[in-house]
Amino acid sequence: MDSTPTTNITLTIRLIKSFEFRNFKNVVVHVDTATTTPLDLAAIVKQKVDSEGGLRPYRTVELDTFKLYTKAFGAKTQNLIINLDHDEDWILDMNATLAEQDGRMGGFENETEISFFNKAAYDAFKAHPETKW
């Protein structure tokens, strides 16, 4: 029998470098939703970016906002880089734990994907969602 608490889950964090060119890289992290806040999650991701060579291009990107992208076995958006809908519900409160934010999003499950991006770049892309490739 598995003794791992159900609050321990695996998340895929989508580091978005450019919305227009659809540049992103996935980082897999294991967290406890009962104790982890998005600020903690940002620190975990930053440590991975600083220590892994394949993430070197993302070291200069100012990432400051998390937003739910999709859940395992859930419907995905038509936009390949980020979900442009549900900003008020799916952008995470940086100070509340992931478990405290479950009600707004229907809960964090194993293999949930969360986008991590620069809010100013997102707002500019949302105003004019054009890709350049």
CSV table of N, CA and C in Angstrom, one decimal:
chain,number,residue,atom,x,y,z
A,1,MET,N,0.8,-1.2,0.0
A,1,MET,CA,0.0,0.0,0.0
A,1,MET,C,0.9,1.2,0.0
A,2,ASP,N,0.5,2.2,-0.8
A,2,ASP,CA,1.3,3.5,-0.9
A,2,ASP,C,1.0,4.4,0.3
A,3,SER,N,2.0,4.9,1.0
A,3,SER,CA,1.8,5.7,2.1
A,3,SER,C,2.0,7.2,1.8
A,4,THR,N,2.1,7.5,0.5
A,4,THR,CA,2.2,8.9,0.1
A,4,THR,C,0.9,9.7,0.3
A,5,PRO,N,0.9,10.8,0.9
A,5,PRO,CA,-0.3,11.6,1.1
A,5,PRO,C,-0.8,12.0,-0.2
A,6,THR,N,-2.2,12.2,-0.3
A,6,THR,CA,-2.8,12.6,-1.6
A,6,THR,C,-2.5,14.0,-2.0
A,7,THR,N,-1.9,14.8,-1.0
A,7,THR,CA,-1.6,16.1,-1.3
A,7,THR,C,-0.2,16.2,-2.1
A,8,ASN,N,0.5,15.2,-2.1
A,8,ASN,CA,1.8,15.1,-2.9
A,8,ASN,C,1.5,14.8,-4.3
A,9,ILE,N,1.8,15.8,-5.2
A,9,ILE,CA,1.4,15.6,-6.6
A,9,ILE,C,2.6,16.0,-7.5
A,10,THR,N,2.5,15.6,-8.7
A,10,THR,CA,3.5,16.0,-9.8
A,10,THR,C,2.9,17.0,-10.6
A,11,LEU,N,3.5,18.1,-10.8
A,11,LEU,CA,3.1,19.2,-11.7
A,11,LEU,C,4.0,19.4,-12.8
A,12,THR,N,3.5,19.8,-14.0
A,12,THR,CA,4.3,20.2,-15.1
A,12,THR,C,4.2,21.7,-15.2
A,13,ILE,N,5.3,22.4,-15.0
A,13,ILE,CA,5.4,23.8,-15.1
A,13,ILE,C,5.9,24.2,-16.5
A,14,ARG,N,5.1,25.0,-17.3
A,14,ARG,CA,5.4,25.4,-18.6
A,14,ARG,C,6.0,26.8,-18.5
A,15,LEU,N,7.4,26.8,-18.6
A,15,LEU,CA,8.1,28.1,-18.6
A,15,LEU,C,7.9,28.8,-20.0
A,16,ILE,N,7.3,29.9,-20.0
A,16,ILE,CA,7.0,30.6,-21.3
A,16,ILE,C,8.0,31.7,-21.5
A,17,LYS,N,8.8,31.6,-22.5
A,17,LYS,CA,9.8,32.7,-22.8
A,17,LYS,C,9.2,33.7,-23.8
A,18,SER,N,8.5,33.2,-24.8
A,18,SER,CA,7.9,34.1,-25.8
A,18,SER,C,6.5,33.6,-26.2
A,19,PHE,N,5.5,34.5,-26.1
A,19,PHE,CA,4.2,34.1,-26.5
A,19,PHE,C,4.1,34.1,-28.1
A,20,GLU,N,4.7,35.1,-28.7
A,20,GLU,CA,4.6,35.3,-30.1
A,20,GLU,C,5.3,34.2,-30.9
A,21,PHE,N,6.4,33.7,-30.4
A,21,PHE,CA,7.2,32.7,-31.1
A,21,PHE,C,6.9,31.3,-30.5
A,22,ARG,N,6.0,31.2,-29.5
A,22,ARG,CA,5.6,30.0,-28.8
A,22,ARG,C,6.8,29.2,-28.2
A,23,ASN,N,7.7,30.0,-27.6
A,23,ASN,CA,8.9,29.4,-26.9
A,23,ASN,C,8.5,29.0,-25.5
A,24,PHE,N,8.5,27.7,-25.2
A,24,PHE,CA,8.3,27.3,-23.8
A,24,PHE,C,9.1,26.0,-23.6
A,25,LYS,N,9.3,25.7,-22.3
A,25,LYS,CA,10.0,24.5,-21.9
A,25,LYS,C,9.2,24.0,-20.7
A,26,ASN,N,9.1,22.7,-20.6
A,26,ASN,CA,8.4,22.1,-19.4
A,26,ASN,C,9.4,21.7,-18.4
A,27,VAL,N,9.0,21.9,-17.1
A,27,VAL,CA,9.8,21.5,-15.9
A,27,VAL,C,8.8,20.7,-15.0
A,28,VAL,N,9.3,19.5,-14.7
A,28,VAL,CA,8.4,18.7,-13.8
A,28,VAL,C,8.9,18.8,-12.4
A,29,VAL,N,7.9,19.1,-11.5
A,29,VAL,CA,8.2,19.3,-10.0
A,29,VAL,C,7.2,18.4,-9.2
A,30,HIS,N,7.7,18.1,-8.0
A,30,HIS,CA,6.9,17.3,-7.1
A,30,HIS,C,6.6,18.2,-5.9
A,31,VAL,N,5.4,18.4,-5.5
A,31,VAL,CA,5.0,19.4,-4.5
A,31,VAL,C,3.9,18.8,-3.6
A,32,ASP,N,3.8,19.4,-2.4
A,32,ASP,CA,2.7,19.1,-1.5
A,32,ASP,C,1.8,20.3,-1.5
A,33,THR,N,0.6,20.1,-2.1
A,33,THR,CA,-0.4,21.2,-2.3
A,33,THR,C,-0.8,21.8,-0.9
A,34,ALA,N,-0.7,21.1,0.1
A,34,ALA,CA,-1.2,21.6,1.4
A,34,ALA,C,-0.2,22.6,2.0
A,35,THR,N,1.0,22.6,1.6
A,35,THR,CA,2.0,23.5,2.2
A,35,THR,C,2.7,24.4,1.1
A,36,THR,N,2.6,24.1,-0.1
A,36,THR,CA,3.3,24.9,-1.2
A,36,THR,C,2.5,26.0,-1.7
A,37,THR,N,3.0,27.2,-1.7
A,37,THR,CA,2.4,28.4,-2.3
A,37,THR,C,3.1,28.6,-3.7
A,38,PRO,N,2.5,29.4,-4.6
A,38,PRO,CA,3.1,29.7,-5.8
A,38,PRO,C,4.5,30.4,-5.6
A,39,LEU,N,4.7,31.1,-4.5
A,39,LEU,CA,6.0,31.7,-4.3
A,39,LEU,C,7.0,30.6,-4.0
A,40,ASP,N,6.6,29.6,-3.3
A,40,ASP,CA,7.5,28.4,-3.1
A,40,ASP,C,7.8,27.7,-4.4
A,41,LEU,N,6.7,27.6,-5.2
A,41,LEU,CA,6.8,26.9,-6.5
A,41,LEU,C,7.8,27.7,-7.4
A,42,ALA,N,7.7,29.0,-7.3
A,42,ALA,CA,8.6,29.8,-8.1
A,42,ALA,C,10.1,29.6,-7.7
A,43,ALA,N,10.3,29.5,-6.4
A,43,ALA,CA,11.7,29.3,-5.9
A,43,ALA,C,12.2,27.9,-6.4
A,44,ILE,N,11.3,26.9,-6.4
A,44,ILE,CA,11.7,25.5,-6.8
A,44,ILE,C,12.1,25.6,-8.3
A,45,VAL,N,11.2,26.2,-9.1
A,45,VAL,CA,11.5,26.3,-10.5
A,45,VAL,C,12.7,27.1,-10.8
A,46,LYS,N,12.9,28.2,-10.1
A,46,LYS,CA,14.1,29.1,-10.3
A,46,LYS,C,15.4,28.3,-10.0
A,47,GLN,N,15.3,27.4,-9.0
A,47,GLN,CA,16.5,26.6,-8.7
A,47,GLN,C,16.8,25.6,-9.8
A,48,LYS,N,15.7,25.0,-10.4
A,48,LYS,CA,15.9,24.1,-11.5
A,48,LYS,C,16.5,24.8,-12.7
A,49,VAL,N,15.9,26.0,-13.0
A,49,VAL,CA,16.4,26.8,-14.1
A,49,VAL,C,17.9,27.1,-14.0
A,50,ASP,N,18.3,27.5,-12.8
A,50,ASP,CA,19.7,27.9,-12.5
A,50,ASP,C,20.6,26.7,-12.5
A,51,SER,N,20.1,25.5,-12.3
A,51,SER,CA,21.0,24.3,-12.2
A,51,SER,C,21.0,23.4,-13.4
A,52,GLU,N,20.1,23.5,-14.3
A,52,GLU,CA,20.0,22.6,-15.5
A,52,GLU,C,20.4,23.4,-16.7
A,53,GLY,N,21.4,22.8,-17.4
A,53,GLY,CA,21.9,23.5,-18.6
A,53,GLY,C,20.9,23.7,-19.8
A,54,GLY,N,20.0,22.8,-19.9
A,54,GLY,CA,18.9,22.9,-21.0
A,54,GLY,C,18.0,24.0,-20.8
A,55,LEU,N,18.0,24.6,-19.5
A,55,LEU,CA,17.1,25.7,-19.2
A,55,LEU,C,17.8,27.1,-19.2
A,56,ARG,N,19.1,27.1,-19.7
A,56,ARG,CA,19.9,28.3,-19.7
A,56,ARG,C,19.2,29.5,-20.4
A,57,PRO,N,18.5,29.3,-21.5
A,57,PRO,CA,17.8,30.5,-22.1
A,57,PRO,C,16.7,31.1,-21.3
A,58,TYR,N,16.3,30.4,-20.3
A,58,TYR,CA,15.2,30.9,-19.4
A,58,TYR,C,15.7,31.7,-18.2
A,59,ARG,N,17.0,31.7,-18.0
A,59,ARG,CA,17.6,32.4,-16.8
A,59,ARG,C,17.4,33.9,-16.9
A,60,THR,N,17.3,34.5,-18.0
A,60,THR,CA,17.1,35.9,-18.1
A,60,THR,C,15.7,36.4,-18.2
A,61,VAL,N,14.7,35.4,-18.3
A,61,VAL,CA,13.3,35.8,-18.4
A,61,VAL,C,12.7,36.1,-17.0
A,62,GLU,N,12.0,37.2,-16.9
A,62,GLU,CA,11.4,37.5,-15.6
A,62,GLU,C,10.0,36.8,-15.6
A,63,LEU,N,10.0,35.7,-14.9
A,63,LEU,CA,8.7,35.0,-14.7
A,63,LEU,C,8.1,35.4,-13.4
A,64,ASP,N,6.8,35.8,-13.4
A,64,ASP,CA,6.2,36.3,-12.2
A,64,ASP,C,4.8,35.9,-12.0
A,65,THR,N,4.2,35.1,-12.9
A,65,THR,CA,2.8,34.8,-12.8
A,65,THR,C,2.6,33.3,-13.1
A,66,PHE,N,1.7,32.6,-12.4
A,66,PHE,CA,1.3,31.3,-12.7
A,66,PHE,C,-0.2,31.2,-13.1
A,67,LYS,N,-0.5,30.4,-14.1
A,67,LYS,CA,-1.9,30.2,-14.5
A,67,LYS,C,-2.1,28.8,-14.9
A,68,LEU,N,-3.2,28.2,-14.5
A,68,LEU,CA,-3.6,26.9,-14.9
A,68,LEU,C,-3.7,26.8,-16.4
A,69,TYR,N,-3.0,25.7,-16.9
A,69,TYR,CA,-3.1,25.5,-18.4
A,69,TYR,C,-4.1,24.4,-18.7
A,70,THR,N,-3.9,23.2,-18.0
A,70,THR,CA,-4.8,22.1,-18.2
A,70,THR,C,-4.6,21.1,-17.1
A,71,LYS,N,-5.6,20.2,-16.9
A,71,LYS,CA,-5.4,19.1,-16.0
A,71,LYS,C,-5.3,17.8,-16.8
A,72,ALA,N,-4.8,16.8,-16.1
A,72,ALA,CA,-4.6,15.5,-16.8
A,72,ALA,C,-6.0,15.0,-17.3
A,73,PHE,N,-6.0,14.6,-18.5
A,73,PHE,CA,-7.2,14.1,-19.2
A,73,PHE,C,-8.3,15.1,-19.3
A,74,GLY,N,-7.9,16.4,-19.2
A,74,GLY,CA,-8.9,17.5,-19.4
A,74,GLY,C,-8.8,18.1,-20.8
A,75,ALA,N,-9.8,18.9,-21.2
A,75,ALA,CA,-9.7,19.5,-22.5
A,75,ALA,C,-8.6,20.6,-22.5
A,76,LYS,N,-8.0,20.7,-23.6
A,76,LYS,CA,-6.9,21.7,-23.8
A,76,LYS,C,-7.4,22.9,-24.6
A,77,THR,N,-6.8,24.0,-24.5
A,77,THR,CA,-7.2,25.2,-25.2
A,77,THR,C,-6.7,25.1,-26.7
A,78,GLN,N,-7.3,25.8,-27.6
A,78,GLN,CA,-6.9,25.8,-29.0
A,78,GLN,C,-5.5,26.6,-29.1
A,79,ASN,N,-5.3,27.5,-28.2
A,79,ASN,CA,-4.0,28.2,-28.3
A,79,ASN,C,-2.9,27.3,-27.7
A,80,LEU,N,-1.9,27.1,-28.5
A,80,LEU,CA,-0.8,26.1,-28.1
A,80,LEU,C,0.1,26.6,-27.0
A,81,ILE,N,0.2,27.9,-26.8
A,81,ILE,CA,1.1,28.5,-25.8
A,81,ILE,C,0.5,28.7,-24.4
A,82,ILE,N,-0.7,29.2,-24.4
A,82,ILE,CA,-1.4,29.6,-23.1
A,82,ILE,C,-2.9,29.6,-23.3
A,83,ASN,N,-3.6,29.3,-22.2
A,83,ASN,CA,-5.0,29.5,-22.2
A,83,ASN,C,-5.3,30.9,-21.9
A,84,LEU,N,-6.0,31.6,-22.9
A,84,LEU,CA,-6.3,33.0,-22.7
A,84,LEU,C,-7.6,33.3,-22.0
A,85,ASP,N,-8.3,32.3,-21.6
A,85,ASP,CA,-9.6,32.5,-20.9
A,85,ASP,C,-9.4,32.3,-19.4
A,86,HIS,N,-10.4,32.7,-18.6
A,86,HIS,CA,-10.5,32.5,-17.2
A,86,HIS,C,-9.4,33.1,-16.3
A,87,ASP,N,-8.9,34.3,-16.7
A,87,ASP,CA,-7.9,34.9,-16.0
A,87,ASP,C,-8.2,35.1,-14.5
A,88,GLU,N,-9.5,35.5,-14.2
A,88,GLU,CA,-9.9,35.8,-12.8
A,88,GLU,C,-9.9,34.6,-12.0
A,89,ASP,N,-10.1,33.4,-12.5
A,89,ASP,CA,-10.1,32.2,-11.8
A,89,ASP,C,-8.9,31.4,-11.8
A,90,TRP,N,-8.1,31.4,-12.9
A,90,TRP,CA,-7.0,30.5,-13.1
A,90,TRP,C,-5.7,31.1,-12.9
A,91,ILE,N,-5.6,32.4,-12.7
A,91,ILE,CA,-4.3,33.0,-12.4
A,91,ILE,C,-4.1,32.8,-10.8
A,92,LEU,N,-3.0,32.2,-10.4
A,92,LEU,CA,-2.9,31.8,-9.0
A,92,LEU,C,-2.5,33.0,-8.1
A,93,ASP,N,-3.1,33.0,-6.9
A,93,ASP,CA,-2.7,33.9,-5.9
A,93,ASP,C,-1.4,33.5,-5.3
A,94,MET,N,-0.4,34.4,-5.4
A,94,MET,CA,1.0,34.0,-5.0
A,94,MET,C,1.2,33.7,-3.6
A,95,ASN,N,0.2,34.1,-2.7
A,95,ASN,CA,0.4,33.9,-1.3
A,95,ASN,C,-0.4,32.8,-0.6
A,96,ALA,N,-1.4,32.3,-1.4
A,96,ALA,CA,-2.2,31.2,-0.8
A,96,ALA,C,-1.6,29.9,-1.3
A,97,THR,N,-1.8,28.8,-0.4
A,97,THR,CA,-1.3,27.5,-0.8
A,97,THR,C,-2.1,27.0,-2.0
A,98,LEU,N,-1.5,26.0,-2.7
A,98,LEU,CA,-2.2,25.4,-3.8
A,98,LEU,C,-3.5,24.8,-3.4
A,99,ALA,N,-3.5,24.2,-2.2
A,99,ALA,CA,-4.8,23.5,-1.7
A,99,ALA,C,-5.8,24.6,-1.4
A,100,GLU,N,-5.4,25.8,-0.9
A,100,GLU,CA,-6.4,26.8,-0.7
A,100,GLU,C,-7.0,27.4,-1.9
A,101,GLN,N,-6.4,27.2,-3.1
A,101,GLN,CA,-6.9,27.7,-4.3
A,101,GLN,C,-7.7,26.7,-5.1
A,102,ASP,N,-7.9,25.5,-4.5
A,102,ASP,CA,-8.6,24.4,-5.2
A,102,ASP,C,-10.0,24.8,-5.6
A,103,GLY,N,-10.7,25.5,-4.8
A,103,GLY,CA,-12.1,25.8,-5.0
A,103,GLY,C,-12.3,26.6,-6.3
A,104,ARG,N,-11.4,27.5,-6.6
A,104,ARG,CA,-11.6,28.3,-7.8
A,104,ARG,C,-11.4,27.5,-9.1
A,105,MET,N,-10.6,26.5,-9.1
A,105,MET,CA,-10.2,25.7,-10.3
A,105,MET,C,-10.6,24.3,-10.3
A,106,GLY,N,-11.3,23.9,-9.3
A,106,GLY,CA,-11.7,22.5,-9.2
A,106,GLY,C,-10.7,21.5,-8.7
A,107,GLY,N,-9.6,22.1,-8.1
A,107,GLY,CA,-8.6,21.2,-7.5
A,107,GLY,C,-7.4,20.9,-8.4
A,108,PHE,N,-6.3,20.9,-7.7
A,108,PHE,CA,-5.0,20.5,-8.4
A,108,PHE,C,-4.9,19.0,-8.3
A,109,GLU,N,-4.7,18.3,-9.4
A,109,GLU,CA,-4.5,16.9,-9.5
A,109,GLU,C,-3.1,16.6,-10.0
A,110,ASN,N,-2.8,15.3,-9.8
A,110,ASN,CA,-1.5,14.8,-10.4
A,110,ASN,C,-1.5,15.1,-11.9
A,111,GLU,N,-0.3,15.6,-12.3
A,111,GLU,CA,-0.1,15.9,-13.7
A,111,GLU,C,-0.8,17.1,-14.3
A,112,THR,N,-1.2,18.0,-13.4
A,112,THR,CA,-1.7,19.3,-13.8
A,112,THR,C,-0.6,20.1,-14.5
A,113,GLU,N,-1.0,20.9,-15.5
A,113,GLU,CA,0.0,21.7,-16.2
A,113,GLU,C,-0.3,23.2,-15.8
A,114,ILE,N,0.8,23.9,-15.4
A,114,ILE,CA,0.6,25.3,-15.0
A,114,ILE,C,1.6,26.1,-15.8
A,115,SER,N,1.2,27.2,-16.4
A,115,SER,CA,2.0,28.1,-17.1
A,115,SER,C,2.7,29.1,-16.2
A,116,PHE,N,4.0,29.4,-16.4
A,116,PHE,CA,4.7,30.3,-15.6
A,116,PHE,C,5.3,31.3,-16.6
A,117,PHE,N,4.9,32.6,-16.4
A,117,PHE,CA,5.2,33.6,-17.5
A,117,PHE,C,5.3,35.0,-16.9
A,118,ASN,N,5.7,35.9,-17.8
A,118,ASN,CA,5.8,37.3,-17.4
A,118,ASN,C,4.4,38.0,-17.7
A,119,LYS,N,3.8,38.6,-16.7
A,119,LYS,CA,2.5,39.1,-16.8
A,119,LYS,C,2.4,40.2,-17.8
A,120,ALA,N,3.3,41.1,-17.9
A,120,ALA,CA,3.3,42.2,-18.9
A,120,ALA,C,3.3,41.7,-20.3
A,121,ALA,N,4.2,40.7,-20.6
A,121,ALA,CA,4.2,40.0,-21.9
A,121,ALA,C,2.9,39.3,-22.2
A,122,TYR,N,2.3,38.7,-21.2
A,122,TYR,CA,1.0,38.0,-21.4
A,122,TYR,C,-0.1,39.1,-21.8
A,123,ASP,N,-0.1,40.2,-21.0
A,123,ASP,CA,-1.2,41.2,-21.3
A,123,ASP,C,-1.0,41.7,-22.7
A,124,ALA,N,0.2,42.0,-23.2
A,124,ALA,CA,0.5,42.5,-24.5
A,124,ALA,C,0.1,41.4,-25.6
A,125,PHE,N,0.4,40.2,-25.3
A,125,PHE,CA,0.0,39.1,-26.2
A,125,PHE,C,-1.5,38.9,-26.3
A,126,LYS,N,-2.2,39.0,-25.1
A,126,LYS,CA,-3.6,38.9,-25.1
A,126,LYS,C,-4.4,40.0,-25.8
A,127,ALA,N,-3.8,41.2,-25.8
A,127,ALA,CA,-4.4,42.3,-26.5
A,127,ALA,C,-4.2,42.1,-28.0
A,128,HIS,N,-3.1,41.5,-28.5
A,128,HIS,CA,-2.9,41.2,-29.9
A,128,HIS,C,-2.3,39.8,-30.1
A,129,PRO,N,-3.1,38.8,-30.0
A,129,PRO,CA,-2.6,37.4,-30.1
A,129,PRO,C,-2.2,37.0,-31.5
A,130,GLU,N,-1.0,37.4,-31.9
A,130,GLU,CA,-0.5,37.1,-33.2
A,130,GLU,C,0.8,36.3,-32.9
A,131,THR,N,1.0,35.2,-33.7
A,131,THR,CA,2.2,34.4,-33.6
A,131,THR,C,3.1,34.8,-34.8
A,132,LYS,N,4.4,34.7,-34.6
A,132,LYS,CA,5.4,35.2,-35.5
A,132,LYS,C,6.4,34.1,-35.9
A,133,TRP,N,5.9,33.1,-36.5
A,133,TRP,CA,6.8,32.0,-36.9
A,133,TRP,C,6.2,31.4,-38.2
